[in-house]
Amino acid sequence: MKRLGALLLVLTLAACGSPAALPEVDHPSAAAPRPPGVSDPAVVTSPPPQADCFPEASYRPVSTLPAPGRMPPGSTMAAIVKRGRLIIGTDQNANLLSYLDPTTGDLAGFEIDMARWIAAALFPDGRTNPNRIQFRHITTADRIPVLQRGEVDMVIRTMTMNCARWKQIDFSSGYLWASQKLLVNRGSDITTIFDIGKRGGKICATSGSTSIVKIAAVPGVVPVSANLTVDCMLMLQQGQIDAVSTNDTILLGLAAQDPGTEIVGEPLSSELSGIGIQKGHVDLVRFVNKVLEGLRADGSLVNAYRNWLGALGEPPALPSDYRD
């Protein structure tokens, strides 16, 4: 993204090319436009306390994977194979996780690698035929509704596994640990979230995320919600907020795109992401968990993490507990 200075330069050059001088008139500075869907301040509802449901434990994998293209009759996987494509809800703007590569025009990233591995387990040509996956771009707030409406087979979009969400959808076993942190403009005096709270500053996170709930709980902080994390990033660049807050795996990609920003602060939380799957499709959950089990066993998952997210260090160990 171009920073705000580029816009000012364009306006200056346009003024220099004016055909006639006009009388000087004082005008108030126009505020930079905000992305659509922004709420400032955001209305945040905290989920009610719940008994521990062991949110990090998914359903036990199948004992062995069926051969690609030969799914059990009547299974959710057989329906996907019959359709001819796997429909996955994901992001297209999460650099390093799931983003549109400008050099190829294709989606790439850590989560896209996982999607392709699952497609390869379903279809004989899942590795080579790009038409075997239909990616659908969704917002953070869309993740659960599109599953409940049956519009996608699964969601791979850094979705935290928690008890409230388990009541609405099912999850695969966890594939990615992340820590919620802050992204600020480089050179600012912000080192912790409490620095922002003391000044009554603003922090942006996406609507429907666990991140917005956590920042709203910090005294003095004004939570701002947006449809997309890149919308928060734009507001940070325009000086409309003090920080962006989400998982460090997402912030890493934003900071790589704009070296004028940096990740700061101690982790506000540590959260495990799983693949979201519609309730009633436990057979698909068990199938996906067997795919993930194989990726953990042969090192593919760790190698993908190192390739895309290695700047964060070595990946934390993933849990292997199941709920049945």
mmCIF file of C-alpha atoms in Angstrom:
data_model
loop_
_atom_site.group_PDB
_atom_site.id
_atom_site.type_symbol
_atom_site.label_atom_id
_atom_site.label_comp_id
_atom_site.label_asym_id
_atom_site.label_seq_id
_atom_site.Cartn_x
_atom_site.Cartn_y
_atom_site.Cartn_z
ATOM 1 C CA MET A 1 0.000 0.000 0.000
ATOM 2 C CA LYS A 2 1.169 3.503 -0.740
ATOM 3 C CA ARG A 3 1.466 5.607 2.351
ATOM 4 C CA LEU A 4 -0.342 8.910 2.724
ATOM 5 C CA GLY A 5 2.582 10.944 1.407
ATOM 6 C CA ALA A 6 1.977 9.638 -2.096
ATOM 7 C CA LEU A 7 -1.518 11.115 -2.054
ATOM 8 C CA LEU A 8 -0.217 14.495 -0.908
ATOM 9 C CA LEU A 9 2.358 14.480 -3.710
ATOM 10 C CA VAL A 10 -0.334 13.861 -6.328
ATOM 11 C CA LEU A 11 -2.421 16.725 -4.976
ATOM 12 C CA THR A 12 0.595 19.046 -4.978
ATOM 13 C CA LEU A 13 1.456 18.253 -8.597
ATOM 14 C CA ALA A 14 -2.139 18.788 -9.646
ATOM 15 C CA ALA A 15 -2.140 22.203 -8.004
ATOM 16 C CA CYS A 16 1.065 23.199 -9.830
ATOM 17 C CA GLY A 17 -0.621 22.477 -13.151
ATOM 18 C CA SER A 18 -3.632 24.753 -12.541
ATOM 19 C CA PRO A 19 -4.250 27.108 -15.496
ATOM 20 C CA ALA A 20 -4.877 30.233 -13.397
ATOM 21 C CA ALA A 21 -4.063 31.399 -9.901
ATOM 22 C CA LEU A 22 -7.039 31.574 -7.564
ATOM 23 C CA PRO A 23 -7.470 33.766 -4.492
ATOM 24 C CA GLU A 24 -6.134 32.116 -1.361
ATOM 25 C CA VAL A 25 -8.936 30.845 0.817
ATOM 26 C CA ASP A 26 -8.534 29.037 4.119
ATOM 27 C CA HIS A 27 -10.202 25.626 4.077
ATOM 28 C CA PRO A 28 -10.341 23.070 6.886
ATOM 29 C CA SER A 29 -8.259 19.956 6.211
ATOM 30 C CA ALA A 30 -10.366 17.170 4.754
ATOM 31 C CA ALA A 31 -10.304 14.003 6.817
ATOM 32 C CA ALA A 32 -8.986 10.945 4.993
ATOM 33 C CA PRO A 33 -11.856 8.640 3.995
ATOM 34 C CA ARG A 34 -12.354 5.488 6.016
ATOM 35 C CA PRO A 35 -12.985 2.052 4.545
ATOM 36 C CA PRO A 36 -16.640 0.960 4.431
ATOM 37 C CA GLY A 37 -17.964 -0.986 7.396
ATOM 38 C CA VAL A 38 -15.825 0.711 10.065
ATOM 39 C CA SER A 39 -17.360 1.206 13.536
ATOM 40 C CA ASP A 40 -15.687 3.808 15.774
ATOM 41 C CA PRO A 41 -16.133 3.097 18.568
ATOM 42 C CA ALA A 42 -17.064 -0.516 18.026
ATOM 43 C CA VAL A 43 -19.899 -2.047 20.005
ATOM 44 C CA VAL A 44 -18.334 -5.183 21.454
ATOM 45 C CA THR A 45 -20.243 -7.925 23.238
ATOM 46 C CA SER A 46 -18.169 -10.298 25.324
ATOM 47 C CA PRO A 47 -19.258 -13.946 25.204
ATOM 48 C CA PRO A 48 -20.653 -15.250 28.513
ATOM 49 C CA PRO A 49 -18.322 -17.342 30.667
ATOM 50 C CA GLN A 50 -18.521 -21.027 29.832
ATOM 51 C CA ALA A 51 -17.438 -24.243 31.426
ATOM 52 C CA ASP A 52 -14.274 -25.615 29.890
ATOM 53 C CA CYS A 53 -15.228 -27.565 26.777
ATOM 54 C CA PHE A 54 -11.629 -28.437 25.825
ATOM 55 C CA PRO A 55 -11.794 -26.319 22.636
ATOM 56 C CA GLU A 56 -8.397 -27.501 21.400
ATOM 57 C CA ALA A 57 -9.551 -31.135 21.172
ATOM 58 C CA SER A 58 -11.179 -32.225 17.903
ATOM 59 C CA TYR A 59 -12.570 -35.579 16.737
ATOM 60 C CA ARG A 60 -10.278 -38.563 16.373
ATOM 61 C CA PRO A 61 -9.013 -39.124 12.799
ATOM 62 C CA VAL A 62 -10.082 -42.053 10.657
ATOM 63 C CA SER A 63 -7.687 -44.998 10.922
ATOM 64 C CA THR A 64 -6.605 -44.792 7.277
ATOM 65 C CA LEU A 65 -7.299 -42.394 4.429
ATOM 66 C CA PRO A 66 -9.246 -43.751 1.447
ATOM 67 C CA ALA A 67 -7.531 -43.489 -1.927
ATOM 68 C CA PRO A 68 -8.068 -40.107 -3.628
ATOM 69 C CA GLY A 69 -11.270 -40.200 -5.659
ATOM 70 C CA ARG A 70 -12.564 -43.285 -3.814
ATOM 71 C CA MET A 71 -14.422 -41.867 -0.839
ATOM 72 C CA PRO A 72 -16.860 -43.944 1.264
ATOM 73 C CA PRO A 73 -20.328 -44.003 -0.363
ATOM 74 C CA GLY A 74 -22.720 -41.514 1.212
ATOM 75 C CA SER A 75 -19.942 -39.579 2.939
ATOM 76 C CA THR A 76 -19.437 -35.821 2.866
ATOM 77 C CA MET A 77 -16.158 -36.448 1.042
ATOM 78 C CA ALA A 78 -17.948 -38.486 -1.648
ATOM 79 C CA ALA A 79 -20.327 -35.568 -2.245
ATOM 80 C CA ILE A 80 -17.370 -33.209 -2.671
ATOM 81 C CA VAL A 81 -15.653 -35.560 -5.117
ATOM 82 C CA LYS A 82 -18.889 -35.968 -7.095
ATOM 83 C CA ARG A 83 -19.184 -32.172 -7.330
ATOM 84 C CA GLY A 84 -15.655 -32.060 -8.679
ATOM 85 C CA ARG A 85 -14.262 -29.317 -6.477
ATOM 86 C CA LEU A 86 -13.612 -28.449 -2.838
ATOM 87 C CA ILE A 87 -15.096 -25.088 -1.774
ATOM 88 C CA ILE A 88 -12.994 -23.252 0.803
ATOM 89 C CA GLY A 89 -13.675 -19.935 2.510
ATOM 90 C CA THR A 90 -10.486 -17.969 3.017
ATOM 91 C CA ASP A 91 -8.822 -14.563 2.857
ATOM 92 C CA GLN A 92 -7.157 -12.986 -0.159
ATOM 93 C CA ASN A 93 -5.380 -10.188 1.685
ATOM 94 C CA ALA A 94 -3.477 -11.971 4.467
ATOM 95 C CA ASN A 95 0.117 -11.752 3.269
ATOM 96 C CA LEU A 96 2.083 -14.965 3.976
ATOM 97 C CA LEU A 97 -1.072 -16.815 5.058
ATOM 98 C CA SER A 98 -3.502 -16.450 2.168
ATOM 99 C CA TYR A 99 -2.912 -13.755 -0.417
ATOM 100 C CA LEU A 100 -3.065 -13.120 -4.150
ATOM 101 C CA ASP A 101 0.472 -13.450 -5.507
ATOM 102 C CA PRO A 102 0.915 -10.557 -7.984
ATOM 103 C CA THR A 103 3.538 -12.462 -9.974
ATOM 104 C CA THR A 104 1.342 -15.505 -10.667
ATOM 105 C CA GLY A 105 -2.186 -14.262 -10.074
ATOM 106 C CA ASP A 106 -2.766 -17.297 -7.839
ATOM 107 C CA LEU A 107 -3.480 -17.532 -4.138
ATOM 108 C CA ALA A 108 -0.455 -18.460 -2.037
ATOM 109 C CA GLY A 109 0.555 -18.760 1.604
ATOM 110 C CA PHE A 110 0.658 -21.116 4.567
ATOM 111 C CA GLU A 111 -3.102 -21.680 4.667
ATOM 112 C CA ILE A 112 -3.307 -22.107 0.899
ATOM 113 C CA ASP A 113 -0.704 -24.881 1.156
ATOM 114 C CA MET A 114 -2.993 -26.639 3.624
ATOM 115 C CA ALA A 115 -5.980 -26.283 1.309
ATOM 116 C CA ARG A 116 -4.024 -27.886 -1.526
ATOM 117 C CA TRP A 117 -2.939 -30.795 0.682
ATOM 118 C CA ILE A 118 -6.568 -31.534 1.537
ATOM 119 C CA ALA A 119 -7.565 -31.328 -2.136
ATOM 120 C CA ALA A 120 -4.779 -33.786 -2.982
ATOM 121 C CA ALA A 121 -6.238 -36.260 -0.471
ATOM 122 C CA LEU A 122 -9.680 -35.959 -2.098
ATOM 123 C CA PHE A 123 -8.866 -35.952 -5.820
ATOM 124 C CA PRO A 124 -6.308 -37.997 -7.818
ATOM 125 C CA ASP A 125 -5.273 -34.801 -9.614
ATOM 126 C CA GLY A 126 -5.735 -32.559 -6.583
ATOM 127 C CA ARG A 127 -2.093 -31.458 -6.647
ATOM 128 C CA THR A 128 -1.995 -30.503 -10.309
ATOM 129 C CA ASN A 129 -5.503 -29.397 -11.256
ATOM 130 C CA PRO A 130 -6.210 -25.873 -9.916
ATOM 131 C CA ASN A 131 -9.913 -26.307 -10.637
ATOM 132 C CA ARG A 132 -10.215 -28.857 -7.841
ATOM 133 C CA ILE A 133 -10.434 -25.987 -5.316
ATOM 134 C CA GLN A 134 -12.851 -23.081 -5.433
ATOM 135 C CA PHE A 135 -11.616 -20.375 -3.074
ATOM 136 C CA ARG A 136 -14.238 -17.991 -1.751
ATOM 137 C CA HIS A 137 -13.088 -14.697 -0.258
ATOM 138 C CA ILE A 138 -14.818 -14.073 3.090
ATOM 139 C CA THR A 139 -14.491 -11.571 5.926
ATOM 140 C CA THR A 140 -13.777 -12.488 9.540
ATOM 141 C CA ALA A 141 -17.443 -12.041 10.437
ATOM 142 C CA ASP A 142 -18.503 -14.283 7.512
ATOM 143 C CA ARG A 143 -16.598 -17.345 8.672
ATOM 144 C CA ILE A 144 -19.281 -19.052 10.754
ATOM 145 C CA PRO A 145 -22.361 -17.934 8.749
ATOM 146 C CA VAL A 146 -21.053 -19.312 5.432
ATOM 147 C CA LEU A 147 -20.480 -22.676 7.106
ATOM 148 C CA GLN A 148 -23.909 -22.714 8.723
ATOM 149 C CA ARG A 149 -25.548 -21.930 5.380
ATOM 150 C CA GLY A 150 -23.566 -24.676 3.647
ATOM 151 C CA GLU A 151 -21.984 -22.257 1.173
ATOM 152 C CA VAL A 152 -18.478 -23.663 1.706
ATOM 153 C CA ASP A 153 -17.112 -27.056 2.713
ATOM 154 C CA MET A 154 -14.618 -25.596 5.141
ATOM 155 C CA VAL A 155 -13.062 -22.336 6.288
ATOM 156 C CA ILE A 156 -9.294 -21.989 6.500
ATOM 157 C CA ARG A 157 -8.881 -18.439 7.773
ATOM 158 C CA THR A 158 -7.019 -18.262 11.116
ATOM 159 C CA MET A 159 -10.106 -19.049 13.184
ATOM 160 C CA THR A 160 -9.525 -19.470 16.906
ATOM 161 C CA MET A 161 -10.951 -22.633 18.407
ATOM 162 C CA ASN A 162 -13.092 -21.672 21.409
ATOM 163 C CA CYS A 163 -16.123 -22.997 23.279
ATOM 164 C CA ALA A 164 -18.602 -20.466 21.871
ATOM 165 C CA ARG A 165 -17.682 -21.381 18.300
ATOM 166 C CA TRP A 166 -17.805 -25.113 18.977
ATOM 167 C CA LYS A 167 -21.524 -24.638 19.684
ATOM 168 C CA GLN A 168 -21.989 -23.279 16.160
ATOM 169 C CA ILE A 169 -19.533 -25.273 14.030
ATOM 170 C CA ASP A 170 -16.985 -28.069 14.301
ATOM 171 C CA PHE A 171 -13.218 -27.735 14.054
ATOM 172 C CA SER A 172 -10.378 -29.840 12.767
ATOM 173 C CA SER A 173 -7.424 -30.407 15.039
ATOM 174 C CA GLY A 174 -5.329 -27.280 15.491
ATOM 175 C CA TYR A 175 -2.818 -26.361 12.798
ATOM 176 C CA LEU A 176 -1.418 -22.992 13.910
ATOM 177 C CA TRP A 177 -0.596 -21.331 17.219
ATOM 178 C CA ALA A 178 -0.568 -17.534 17.230
ATOM 179 C CA SER A 179 -0.188 -14.707 19.747
ATOM 180 C CA GLN A 180 -2.301 -11.555 19.647
ATOM 181 C CA LYS A 181 -0.058 -8.486 19.490
ATOM 182 C CA LEU A 182 0.001 -4.889 18.227
ATOM 183 C CA LEU A 183 1.181 -3.344 14.956
ATOM 184 C CA VAL A 184 2.150 0.337 15.253
ATOM 185 C CA ASN A 185 3.918 2.941 13.159
ATOM 186 C CA ARG A 186 7.672 2.557 13.507
ATOM 187 C CA GLY A 187 9.178 5.175 15.807
ATOM 188 C CA SER A 188 6.054 5.672 17.904
ATOM 189 C CA ASP A 189 6.349 5.644 21.692
ATOM 190 C CA ILE A 190 3.946 2.703 21.988
ATOM 191 C CA THR A 191 5.427 -0.432 23.519
ATOM 192 C CA THR A 192 2.382 -1.985 25.217
ATOM 193 C CA ILE A 193 -1.386 -1.847 24.879
ATOM 194 C CA PHE A 194 -1.517 0.073 28.163
ATOM 195 C CA ASP A 195 0.366 2.975 26.563
ATOM 196 C CA ILE A 196 -2.608 3.355 24.233
ATOM 197 C CA GLY A 197 -5.123 2.961 27.038
ATOM 198 C CA LYS A 198 -3.528 5.741 29.092
ATOM 199 C CA ARG A 199 -4.061 8.244 26.279
ATOM 200 C CA GLY A 200 -7.528 6.999 25.317
ATOM 201 C CA GLY A 201 -6.148 5.838 21.984
ATOM 202 C CA LYS A 202 -7.742 3.685 19.296
ATOM 203 C CA ILE A 203 -6.957 0.110 18.304
ATOM 204 C CA CYS A 204 -8.520 -1.591 15.291
ATOM 205 C CA ALA A 205 -9.407 -5.263 14.883
ATOM 206 C CA THR A 206 -11.805 -7.105 12.603
ATOM 207 C CA SER A 207 -15.505 -7.471 13.388
ATOM 208 C CA GLY A 208 -16.413 -10.849 14.828
ATOM 209 C CA SER A 209 -12.858 -11.641 15.957
ATOM 210 C CA THR A 210 -11.601 -12.664 19.374
ATOM 211 C CA SER A 211 -9.068 -9.824 19.033
ATOM 212 C CA ILE A 212 -11.712 -7.073 19.191
ATOM 213 C CA VAL A 213 -13.094 -8.565 22.412
ATOM 214 C CA LYS A 214 -9.691 -8.559 24.096
ATOM 215 C CA ILE A 215 -8.759 -4.976 23.200
ATOM 216 C CA ALA A 216 -12.188 -3.719 24.297
ATOM 217 C CA ALA A 217 -11.497 -5.117 27.766
ATOM 218 C CA VAL A 218 -8.401 -2.920 28.281
ATOM 219 C CA PRO A 219 -9.216 0.247 30.283
ATOM 220 C CA GLY A 220 -9.032 3.438 28.231
ATOM 221 C CA VAL A 221 -8.691 1.770 24.839
ATOM 222 C CA VAL A 222 -11.241 2.765 22.187
ATOM 223 C CA PRO A 223 -11.954 -0.335 20.049
ATOM 224 C CA VAL A 224 -12.478 0.251 16.330
ATOM 225 C CA SER A 225 -13.823 -2.571 14.164
ATOM 226 C CA ALA A 226 -13.411 -3.107 10.417
ATOM 227 C CA ASN A 227 -14.423 -5.749 7.900
ATOM 228 C CA LEU A 228 -10.830 -6.638 6.989
ATOM 229 C CA THR A 229 -7.448 -6.377 8.680
ATOM 230 C CA VAL A 230 -6.139 -4.470 5.646
ATOM 231 C CA ASP A 231 -8.806 -1.846 6.399
ATOM 232 C CA CYS A 232 -7.275 -1.459 9.857
ATOM 233 C CA MET A 233 -3.857 -1.173 8.222
ATOM 234 C CA LEU A 234 -5.054 1.651 5.968
ATOM 235 C CA MET A 235 -6.388 3.578 8.953
ATOM 236 C CA LEU A 236 -3.068 3.123 10.765
ATOM 237 C CA GLN A 237 -1.228 4.552 7.765
ATOM 238 C CA GLN A 238 -3.639 7.490 7.635
ATOM 239 C CA GLY A 239 -3.155 8.263 11.320
ATOM 240 C CA GLN A 240 -6.771 7.458 12.225
ATOM 241 C CA ILE A 241 -5.885 4.818 14.820
ATOM 242 C CA ASP A 242 -2.912 4.078 17.063
ATOM 243 C CA ALA A 243 -2.518 0.357 16.406
ATOM 244 C CA VAL A 244 -3.823 -2.749 14.680
ATOM 245 C CA SER A 245 -4.303 -5.838 16.820
ATOM 246 C CA THR A 246 -4.629 -9.428 15.686
ATOM 247 C CA ASN A 247 -2.564 -12.622 15.561
ATOM 248 C CA ASP A 248 1.163 -12.132 15.077
ATOM 249 C CA THR A 249 0.980 -14.507 12.094
ATOM 250 C CA ILE A 250 -1.212 -11.920 10.338
ATOM 251 C CA LEU A 251 0.719 -8.886 11.606
ATOM 252 C CA LEU A 252 3.950 -10.374 10.257
ATOM 253 C CA GLY A 253 2.553 -10.209 6.729
ATOM 254 C CA LEU A 254 1.360 -6.616 7.184
ATOM 255 C CA ALA A 255 4.733 -5.484 8.537
ATOM 256 C CA ALA A 256 6.479 -7.139 5.582
ATOM 257 C CA GLN A 257 4.340 -5.046 3.225
ATOM 258 C CA ASP A 258 5.003 -1.775 5.051
ATOM 259 C CA PRO A 259 8.446 -1.377 6.666
ATOM 260 C CA GLY A 260 7.156 1.806 8.292
ATOM 261 C CA THR A 261 5.370 -0.387 10.828
ATOM 262 C CA GLU A 262 6.512 -2.798 13.534
ATOM 263 C CA ILE A 263 5.079 -5.427 15.880
ATOM 264 C CA VAL A 264 5.292 -4.517 19.579
ATOM 265 C CA GLY A 265 4.111 -5.625 22.993
ATOM 266 C CA GLU A 266 3.796 -8.786 24.983
ATOM 267 C CA PRO A 267 1.250 -11.344 23.752
ATOM 268 C CA LEU A 268 -2.299 -10.460 24.758
ATOM 269 C CA SER A 269 -3.271 -14.101 24.287
ATOM 270 C CA SER A 270 -2.123 -17.358 22.742
ATOM 271 C CA GLU A 271 -4.683 -18.970 20.465
ATOM 272 C CA LEU A 272 -4.945 -22.113 18.371
ATOM 273 C CA SER A 273 -6.529 -21.991 14.916
ATOM 274 C CA GLY A 274 -8.434 -24.896 13.401
ATOM 275 C CA ILE A 275 -10.227 -25.516 10.122
ATOM 276 C CA GLY A 276 -13.926 -24.692 10.476
ATOM 277 C CA ILE A 277 -16.407 -27.320 9.225
ATOM 278 C CA GLN A 278 -20.212 -27.352 9.307
ATOM 279 C CA LYS A 279 -21.962 -29.181 12.153
ATOM 280 C CA GLY A 280 -23.143 -32.629 11.134
ATOM 281 C CA HIS A 281 -20.116 -33.343 8.943
ATOM 282 C CA VAL A 282 -17.997 -35.148 11.518
ATOM 283 C CA ASP A 283 -16.867 -37.600 8.831
ATOM 284 C CA LEU A 284 -15.183 -34.700 7.018
ATOM 285 C CA VAL A 285 -13.618 -33.516 10.286
ATOM 286 C CA ARG A 286 -12.117 -36.973 10.879
ATOM 287 C CA PHE A 287 -10.885 -37.115 7.265
ATOM 288 C CA VAL A 288 -9.193 -33.704 7.517
ATOM 289 C CA ASN A 289 -7.666 -34.642 10.866
ATOM 290 C CA LYS A 290 -6.057 -37.696 9.270
ATOM 291 C CA VAL A 291 -4.580 -35.448 6.569
ATOM 292 C CA LEU A 292 -3.233 -33.091 9.253
ATOM 293 C CA GLU A 293 -1.876 -36.028 11.260
ATOM 294 C CA GLY A 294 0.142 -37.105 8.223
ATOM 295 C CA LEU A 295 1.436 -33.570 7.627
ATOM 296 C CA ARG A 296 2.632 -33.359 11.212
ATOM 297 C CA ALA A 297 4.244 -36.798 11.055
ATOM 298 C CA ASP A 298 6.236 -36.217 7.853
ATOM 299 C CA GLY A 299 7.301 -32.669 8.753
ATOM 300 C CA SER A 300 5.346 -30.964 5.966
ATOM 301 C CA LEU A 301 3.438 -28.700 8.348
ATOM 302 C CA VAL A 302 6.590 -27.561 10.158
ATOM 303 C CA ASN A 303 8.397 -26.966 6.871
ATOM 304 C CA ALA A 304 5.504 -24.867 5.559
ATOM 305 C CA TYR A 305 5.550 -22.800 8.753
ATOM 306 C CA ARG A 306 9.281 -22.208 8.409
ATOM 307 C CA ASN A 307 8.853 -21.250 4.769
ATOM 308 C CA TRP A 308 6.082 -18.695 5.305
ATOM 309 C CA LEU A 309 6.241 -17.681 8.971
ATOM 310 C CA GLY A 310 9.808 -18.521 9.969
ATOM 311 C CA ALA A 311 10.496 -14.922 11.048
ATOM 312 C CA LEU A 312 8.400 -15.687 14.140
ATOM 313 C CA GLY A 313 10.764 -18.499 15.161
ATOM 314 C CA GLU A 314 10.096 -22.201 15.434
ATOM 315 C CA PRO A 315 6.421 -23.244 15.510
ATOM 316 C CA PRO A 316 5.041 -24.230 18.933
ATOM 317 C CA ALA A 317 4.069 -27.873 19.328
ATOM 318 C CA LEU A 318 0.500 -28.647 18.300
ATOM 319 C CA PRO A 319 -1.854 -30.568 20.628
ATOM 320 C CA SER A 320 -2.740 -34.146 19.755
ATOM 321 C CA ASP A 321 -5.651 -34.686 22.159
ATOM 322 C CA TYR A 322 -9.076 -35.692 20.867
ATOM 323 C CA ARG A 323 -12.555 -35.436 22.367
ATOM 324 C CA ASP A 324 -13.629 -39.006 21.654
#
